[in-house]
Amino acid sequence: IDAAHAVAQIAAGLELLMDHGVMERRPVGPLAHLLHGATAQGAMYVAFAEDREKAKAEVGDALRRLLEGL
């Protein structure tokens, strides 16, 4: 249930970005699923890290770079 709602929200955000020319138009479905997986795994990485603040900064930086690549 969470994934279905989360993916729909991510897809809606991607559509807005594409509609406003912030990112190149691409098929939204696969990208939304990939981003959901990346963020879910990033959260797991932080949750189980010994140094959560460091892990949060690392994941934040990695996610920012990933999104900038779109």
CSV table of C-alpha atoms in Angstrom, one decimal:
chain,number,residue,atom,x,y,z
A,1,ILE,CA,0.0,0.0,0.0
A,2,ASP,CA,2.8,2.4,0.9
A,3,ALA,CA,4.7,1.8,-2.3
A,4,ALA,CA,1.6,2.3,-4.4
A,5,HIS,CA,0.8,5.7,-2.8
A,6,ALA,CA,4.5,6.8,-2.6
A,7,VAL,CA,5.1,5.9,-6.3
A,8,ALA,CA,2.0,7.8,-7.3
A,9,GLN,CA,3.2,10.9,-5.4
A,10,ILE,CA,6.7,10.6,-6.9
A,11,ALA,CA,5.1,10.2,-10.4
A,12,ALA,CA,3.0,13.3,-9.9
A,13,GLY,CA,6.0,15.3,-8.8
A,14,LEU,CA,8.0,14.1,-11.9
A,15,GLU,CA,5.1,15.1,-14.1
A,16,LEU,CA,5.1,18.6,-12.7
A,17,LEU,CA,8.9,18.9,-13.2
A,18,MET,CA,8.5,17.8,-16.8
A,19,ASP,CA,5.5,20.0,-17.4
A,20,HIS,CA,7.5,23.0,-16.2
A,21,GLY,CA,10.6,22.1,-18.2
A,22,VAL,CA,12.7,21.5,-15.2
A,23,MET,CA,13.6,18.0,-16.5
A,24,GLU,CA,13.5,16.3,-19.8
A,25,ARG,CA,10.3,14.4,-20.5
A,26,ARG,CA,10.7,10.6,-19.9
A,27,PRO,CA,8.4,7.7,-19.2
A,28,VAL,CA,7.3,8.5,-15.6
A,29,GLY,CA,6.4,5.0,-14.3
A,30,PRO,CA,9.8,3.4,-14.4
A,31,LEU,CA,11.5,6.5,-13.0
A,32,ALA,CA,9.0,6.8,-10.2
A,33,HIS,CA,9.6,3.2,-9.1
A,34,LEU,CA,13.4,3.6,-9.3
A,35,LEU,CA,13.3,6.7,-7.2
A,36,HIS,CA,11.0,5.1,-4.6
A,37,GLY,CA,13.4,2.1,-4.4
A,38,ALA,CA,16.4,4.4,-4.0
A,39,THR,CA,14.8,6.5,-1.3
A,40,ALA,CA,13.5,3.5,0.6
A,41,GLN,CA,17.0,1.9,0.6
A,42,GLY,CA,18.6,5.2,1.5
A,43,ALA,CA,16.3,5.3,4.6
A,44,MET,CA,17.3,1.7,5.5
A,45,TYR,CA,21.0,2.7,5.2
A,46,VAL,CA,20.5,5.6,7.6
A,47,ALA,CA,18.3,3.6,10.0
A,48,PHE,CA,20.9,0.8,10.5
A,49,ALA,CA,24.1,3.0,10.4
A,50,GLU,CA,26.3,3.3,13.4
A,51,ASP,CA,26.6,7.0,12.7
A,52,ARG,CA,23.2,8.1,11.6
A,53,GLU,CA,24.0,11.8,11.1
A,54,LYS,CA,26.9,10.9,8.8
A,55,ALA,CA,24.8,8.4,7.0
A,56,LYS,CA,22.0,10.9,6.6
A,57,ALA,CA,24.4,13.4,5.1
A,58,GLU,CA,25.9,10.8,2.7
A,59,VAL,CA,22.5,9.6,1.5
A,60,GLY,CA,21.3,13.2,1.1
A,61,ASP,CA,24.3,14.1,-1.0
A,62,ALA,CA,23.9,10.9,-3.1
A,63,LEU,CA,20.2,11.5,-3.6
A,64,ARG,CA,20.8,15.2,-4.6
A,65,ARG,CA,23.4,14.1,-7.2
A,66,LEU,CA,21.1,11.5,-8.5
A,67,LEU,CA,18.2,13.9,-8.9
A,68,GLU,CA,20.4,16.6,-10.5
A,69,GLY,CA,21.3,14.0,-13.1
A,70,LEU,CA,17.7,13.9,-14.2
